[in-house]
XYZ file of C-alpha atoms in Angstrom:
364
model
C 70.244 -54.314 -247.470
C 72.726 -54.734 -244.713
C 71.455 -56.655 -241.637
C 72.851 -53.919 -239.342
C 74.122 -50.413 -239.882
C 75.585 -48.091 -237.236
C 75.825 -44.536 -238.599
C 77.933 -41.926 -236.766
C 77.204 -43.578 -233.361
C 78.683 -41.886 -230.287
C 78.105 -42.763 -226.676
C 79.442 -41.371 -223.471
C 79.391 -42.406 -219.784
C 79.510 -39.509 -217.321
C 81.093 -37.250 -219.953
C 83.731 -39.823 -220.985
C 83.406 -40.747 -224.653
C 83.207 -44.602 -225.075
C 82.201 -44.748 -228.728
C 83.278 -41.948 -231.075
C 81.486 -41.428 -234.416
C 81.449 -45.130 -235.270
C 80.211 -46.300 -238.717
C 79.807 -50.067 -239.108
C 77.828 -52.404 -241.295
C 77.067 -56.158 -241.036
C 75.943 -57.711 -244.355
C 73.398 -60.480 -244.511
C 75.010 -63.766 -243.631
C 78.313 -62.062 -242.736
C 80.256 -62.247 -239.460
C 81.857 -58.940 -238.415
C 84.191 -58.652 -235.396
C 84.677 -55.616 -233.244
C 88.248 -56.060 -232.056
C 90.289 -54.065 -229.661
C 91.899 -53.743 -226.179
C 89.835 -53.472 -223.045
C 88.078 -50.221 -222.703
C 88.107 -49.300 -226.431
C 84.266 -49.106 -226.692
C 83.575 -52.400 -228.592
C 81.129 -53.839 -226.018
C 79.334 -50.458 -225.678
C 78.866 -50.459 -229.492
C 77.335 -53.940 -229.334
C 74.996 -52.960 -226.533
C 73.832 -49.944 -228.480
C 73.119 -52.184 -231.424
C 71.159 -54.526 -229.092
C 69.166 -51.707 -227.502
C 70.675 -52.465 -224.109
C 72.187 -48.932 -224.064
C 69.964 -46.082 -225.196
C 71.288 -44.409 -228.307
C 72.696 -40.986 -227.604
C 73.929 -39.895 -230.997
C 73.711 -41.312 -234.565
C 71.370 -43.924 -236.088
C 70.943 -47.693 -235.877
C 69.326 -49.460 -238.758
C 68.382 -53.097 -239.366
C 67.761 -54.225 -242.945
C 67.318 -50.544 -243.912
C 64.795 -49.771 -241.163
C 65.643 -47.205 -238.480
C 65.328 -48.805 -235.020
C 67.052 -46.047 -233.098
C 67.738 -42.355 -233.606
C 66.801 -39.137 -231.882
C 63.044 -40.035 -231.975
C 62.856 -43.786 -232.327
C 64.047 -46.289 -229.692
C 62.986 -49.795 -230.489
C 63.267 -52.027 -227.337
C 65.634 -54.939 -227.409
C 62.883 -57.607 -227.544
C 61.469 -56.016 -230.709
C 64.750 -55.870 -232.603
C 65.019 -59.567 -233.596
C 68.480 -60.043 -232.199
C 69.975 -63.100 -230.517
C 72.384 -62.423 -227.613
C 75.249 -64.536 -226.289
C 77.328 -63.158 -223.482
C 80.458 -64.347 -221.647
C 78.613 -65.964 -218.794
C 75.953 -67.634 -220.959
C 73.202 -66.782 -218.480
C 71.355 -70.204 -218.586
C 68.536 -70.689 -216.176
C 69.806 -73.178 -213.604
C 66.310 -74.541 -212.747
C 65.449 -75.357 -216.364
C 66.609 -78.289 -218.489
C 68.652 -77.685 -221.551
C 65.546 -78.159 -223.749
C 63.493 -75.704 -221.608
C 66.299 -73.132 -221.590
C 66.308 -73.152 -225.375
C 62.445 -73.148 -225.609
C 62.135 -70.272 -223.127
C 62.177 -67.536 -225.752
C 59.699 -69.190 -228.045
C 56.533 -68.003 -226.303
C 54.723 -67.143 -229.518
C 54.650 -70.849 -230.511
C 52.393 -73.626 -229.202
C 53.916 -75.953 -226.656
C 54.666 -78.799 -229.110
C 56.055 -76.404 -231.743
C 58.350 -74.806 -229.075
C 59.813 -78.173 -228.145
C 60.254 -79.220 -231.787
C 62.086 -76.024 -232.672
C 64.225 -76.127 -229.514
C 65.250 -79.749 -230.319
C 66.085 -78.733 -233.915
C 68.601 -76.085 -232.816
C 70.043 -78.416 -230.133
C 70.733 -80.871 -232.890
C 72.336 -78.110 -234.936
C 74.824 -77.377 -232.106
C 75.407 -81.009 -231.201
C 73.539 -80.955 -227.852
C 70.359 -82.940 -228.568
C 71.641 -85.804 -226.508
C 71.800 -83.562 -223.436
C 68.312 -82.054 -223.844
C 67.112 -83.153 -220.455
C 70.279 -82.275 -218.541
C 70.537 -79.260 -216.319
C 73.165 -76.490 -216.848
C 75.276 -77.351 -213.754
C 75.967 -80.815 -215.180
C 77.449 -79.366 -218.458
C 80.992 -78.345 -219.271
C 81.775 -74.783 -220.246
C 81.854 -75.629 -223.906
C 78.481 -77.371 -223.628
C 76.865 -74.422 -221.840
C 78.171 -72.099 -224.577
C 76.549 -74.362 -227.278
C 73.248 -74.286 -225.370
C 73.443 -70.497 -225.078
C 74.040 -70.344 -228.897
C 71.080 -72.662 -229.488
C 68.869 -70.544 -227.289
C 69.885 -67.355 -229.154
C 69.298 -68.985 -232.582
C 65.900 -70.638 -231.693
C 63.720 -67.579 -232.508
C 65.449 -67.222 -235.878
C 66.825 -63.698 -235.243
C 67.804 -61.408 -238.081
C 71.020 -60.599 -236.215
C 73.228 -62.454 -233.726
C 75.272 -60.450 -231.143
C 78.158 -62.253 -229.403
C 80.099 -60.555 -226.617
C 83.359 -62.428 -225.875
C 81.563 -65.763 -226.127
C 84.647 -67.910 -225.833
C 86.692 -66.068 -223.209
C 85.735 -68.382 -220.377
C 86.945 -71.535 -222.060
C 90.403 -73.091 -221.867
C 92.582 -72.871 -224.926
C 92.073 -76.298 -226.384
C 88.255 -76.275 -225.860
C 88.088 -72.656 -227.164
C 89.505 -73.684 -230.577
C 86.951 -76.510 -230.999
C 83.908 -74.540 -229.811
C 84.569 -71.451 -231.933
C 85.052 -73.681 -234.934
C 81.778 -75.367 -234.305
C 80.106 -71.966 -233.702
C 81.355 -70.548 -236.907
C 79.976 -73.479 -238.915
C 76.583 -73.224 -237.140
C 76.332 -69.442 -237.839
C 77.334 -69.897 -241.440
C 74.854 -72.764 -241.950
C 72.044 -70.755 -240.457
C 72.860 -67.758 -242.617
C 72.431 -65.426 -239.650
C 74.327 -62.089 -239.751
C 76.553 -61.753 -236.715
C 78.371 -59.026 -234.888
C 80.944 -60.403 -232.397
C 83.063 -58.626 -229.827
C 86.565 -59.976 -229.009
C 89.887 -58.759 -227.732
C 91.783 -61.706 -229.363
C 93.188 -60.916 -232.796
C 93.636 -64.579 -233.680
C 90.008 -65.213 -232.887
C 88.857 -62.323 -234.986
C 90.957 -63.545 -237.901
C 89.513 -67.070 -237.460
C 85.931 -66.058 -237.198
C 85.360 -62.878 -239.205
C 84.517 -61.964 -242.749
C 85.378 -58.397 -241.756
C 87.120 -56.819 -238.744
C 86.799 -53.331 -237.250
C 89.751 -52.668 -235.005
C 88.876 -50.063 -232.335
C 90.951 -47.739 -230.206
C 89.652 -45.069 -227.760
C 86.092 -45.487 -229.059
C 86.897 -45.078 -232.793
C 87.365 -47.594 -235.547
C 91.047 -47.294 -236.539
C 90.772 -49.571 -239.562
C 88.079 -51.806 -241.041
C 88.461 -54.529 -243.590
C 89.087 -58.239 -244.160
C 91.437 -59.966 -241.733
C 94.066 -60.149 -244.494
C 93.778 -56.455 -245.213
C 94.377 -55.545 -241.588
C 97.226 -57.989 -241.200
C 99.095 -57.335 -244.432
C 98.212 -53.669 -245.039
C 97.919 -51.981 -241.564
C 97.209 -48.322 -241.634
C 99.424 -47.516 -238.633
C 101.738 -48.972 -236.031
C 98.922 -49.636 -233.601
C 97.124 -51.915 -236.137
C 100.357 -53.649 -237.140
C 101.459 -54.391 -233.585
C 97.923 -55.422 -232.433
C 98.002 -58.582 -234.533
C 101.077 -59.949 -232.964
C 104.707 -59.375 -231.798
C 106.833 -57.054 -233.980
C 110.474 -56.079 -234.081
C 110.790 -52.272 -233.796
C 113.600 -50.162 -235.331
C 113.963 -46.419 -235.705
C 115.262 -44.690 -238.772
C 115.209 -41.567 -241.025
C 114.074 -41.346 -244.645
C 116.911 -40.854 -247.185
C 115.953 -40.613 -250.881
C 112.818 -42.706 -250.377
C 114.471 -45.438 -248.338
C 115.304 -46.119 -244.635
C 118.882 -47.385 -244.074
C 118.897 -50.105 -241.336
C 121.238 -52.918 -240.207
C 118.962 -55.221 -242.233
C 119.495 -53.257 -245.441
C 117.562 -50.420 -247.035
C 113.770 -50.486 -246.709
C 111.668 -48.754 -249.321
C 109.392 -45.913 -248.079
C 108.669 -43.750 -251.111
C 105.591 -41.946 -249.730
C 107.301 -40.378 -246.697
C 109.073 -37.003 -246.836
C 112.862 -36.710 -246.951
C 114.419 -36.623 -243.529
C 111.351 -37.756 -241.661
C 111.895 -39.854 -238.572
C 110.113 -43.244 -238.877
C 109.432 -46.392 -236.981
C 109.963 -49.718 -238.759
C 107.827 -52.651 -237.695
C 109.000 -56.095 -238.797
C 107.034 -59.273 -238.083
C 109.137 -62.134 -236.700
C 108.170 -64.284 -239.753
C 109.616 -61.636 -242.004
C 113.104 -62.497 -240.905
C 114.508 -65.245 -243.145
C 117.437 -67.163 -241.613
C 120.210 -69.046 -243.438
C 122.370 -71.377 -241.248
C 125.051 -71.356 -243.957
C 125.545 -67.648 -244.650
C 127.357 -66.820 -247.875
C 129.105 -63.695 -246.658
C 129.790 -61.722 -243.453
C 129.065 -58.323 -245.004
C 125.862 -56.421 -244.883
C 124.460 -54.438 -247.758
C 121.705 -56.595 -249.255
C 118.581 -54.741 -250.390
C 115.753 -55.561 -248.025
C 113.365 -54.321 -250.652
C 114.531 -56.827 -253.225
C 114.169 -60.584 -253.152
C 113.109 -61.974 -249.772
C 116.069 -64.343 -249.906
C 118.598 -61.564 -250.472
C 121.052 -61.664 -247.520
C 121.243 -58.502 -245.411
C 123.842 -59.484 -242.947
C 124.950 -61.820 -240.232
C 123.234 -62.297 -236.853
C 124.167 -64.313 -233.789
C 121.721 -66.758 -232.142
C 121.074 -65.930 -228.509
C 118.417 -68.647 -227.881
C 116.051 -70.875 -229.834
C 112.725 -72.301 -228.604
C 110.220 -74.660 -230.214
C 106.719 -73.331 -229.771
C 104.815 -76.179 -231.405
C 103.936 -75.203 -234.952
C 106.886 -72.804 -235.171
C 110.269 -71.979 -233.629
C 111.224 -68.639 -232.064
C 114.826 -67.541 -232.560
C 116.320 -64.728 -230.446
C 118.978 -62.988 -232.451
C 121.641 -60.264 -231.931
C 122.574 -58.140 -234.974
C 125.220 -55.421 -234.951
C 123.408 -52.084 -235.060
C 124.348 -48.387 -235.374
C 126.813 -46.738 -232.994
C 128.019 -50.151 -231.847
C 124.704 -51.091 -230.112
C 123.425 -54.546 -230.936
C 119.809 -55.092 -232.003
C 117.811 -57.858 -230.257
C 115.426 -59.386 -232.844
C 112.966 -62.270 -232.864
C 112.546 -64.531 -235.901
C 109.736 -67.072 -236.212
C 110.448 -70.140 -238.374
C 107.824 -72.821 -239.302
C 108.320 -76.225 -237.752
C 111.255 -77.378 -235.650
C 114.408 -75.193 -236.120
C 116.778 -75.053 -233.148
C 120.192 -73.597 -234.070
C 122.927 -73.594 -231.428
C 123.562 -70.581 -229.224
C 126.162 -68.238 -230.697
C 125.747 -69.781 -234.182
C 126.134 -67.247 -237.026
C 123.066 -66.899 -239.185
C 122.545 -65.141 -242.455
C 119.518 -62.882 -242.173
C 117.320 -61.382 -244.818
C 114.083 -59.506 -244.878
C 110.721 -60.142 -246.428
C 109.401 -56.660 -247.333
C 105.781 -57.785 -247.516
C 105.835 -58.159 -243.693
C 107.788 -54.975 -243.034
C 106.025 -51.656 -242.349
C 107.314 -48.063 -242.170
C 105.281 -45.377 -240.345
C 105.972 -41.805 -239.277
C 107.413 -41.837 -235.742
C 104.693 -41.086 -233.137
C 105.037 -37.639 -231.555
């Protein structure tokens, strides 16, 4: 059985629909991310699962048992869930050990301290067991909050933007540590985040939400490489956008023809191209366009001119100008692994990787 199931869950505030007919499952030992922009309903869905918001419509099940529907409303403390929020909510007057032991009231005093110390060792905080929260860094407080949530051995962990208060370098380390702790414990986890990179790093499965509904659910790879619409494709990072029209199953563009066999003849479309899909050749073989963008990724589609080049650490971002239709130049971004800094105004051969190019019907 799945650790958690939300079935046709809807929830409104003052008549405004925050969650719209959401279906979601979290398998045992799996980590699922609710991903989306602010106000899309992801935190409301998590709070409904926790019992912090009373269910209005649908059903919530844990391990096959109904815990909320039209008649049943199991209180949060009886749902066997561990909660970690953005602010961690540690008790300032209690030591780290006492914070973690606080929720273990069903155990004898010695057993409580033993279990609290076990989970502190698990998150690498045993050496600070006697410290108080105000003496800890943000990352250390997050680990203590995670230990406190894991201490009662919950069937389900619920994490609401748990790393958003940390600076970038610390965030990477803490979320890596958290992922390993959750996987080692085998605890099913539902996590809310607005950060697509974080969702791809943490999750076995992602549900991307918009306006209260799940637009697409699947593995991180499925959402990144096979997005169902332009919203999904663009949410996972910058894209180059072109407009076009279907002609005999293809879209003619300044980058060559792009295959779109499933769209009707003459339909207006939007083409989304990830920056890493643009392949650059500093020694172009010809000045003419006409390469097939749907063929080999190394097939040259035309010539572009470098406007600027910037090293971003692990990759370089190249600003390009490409002659477009009606004499208007296209401004494109290409992302190249490592250090690649061509000179301004340098001519570049440009080709397209079709696996990172998406064609959708034009909105509206």
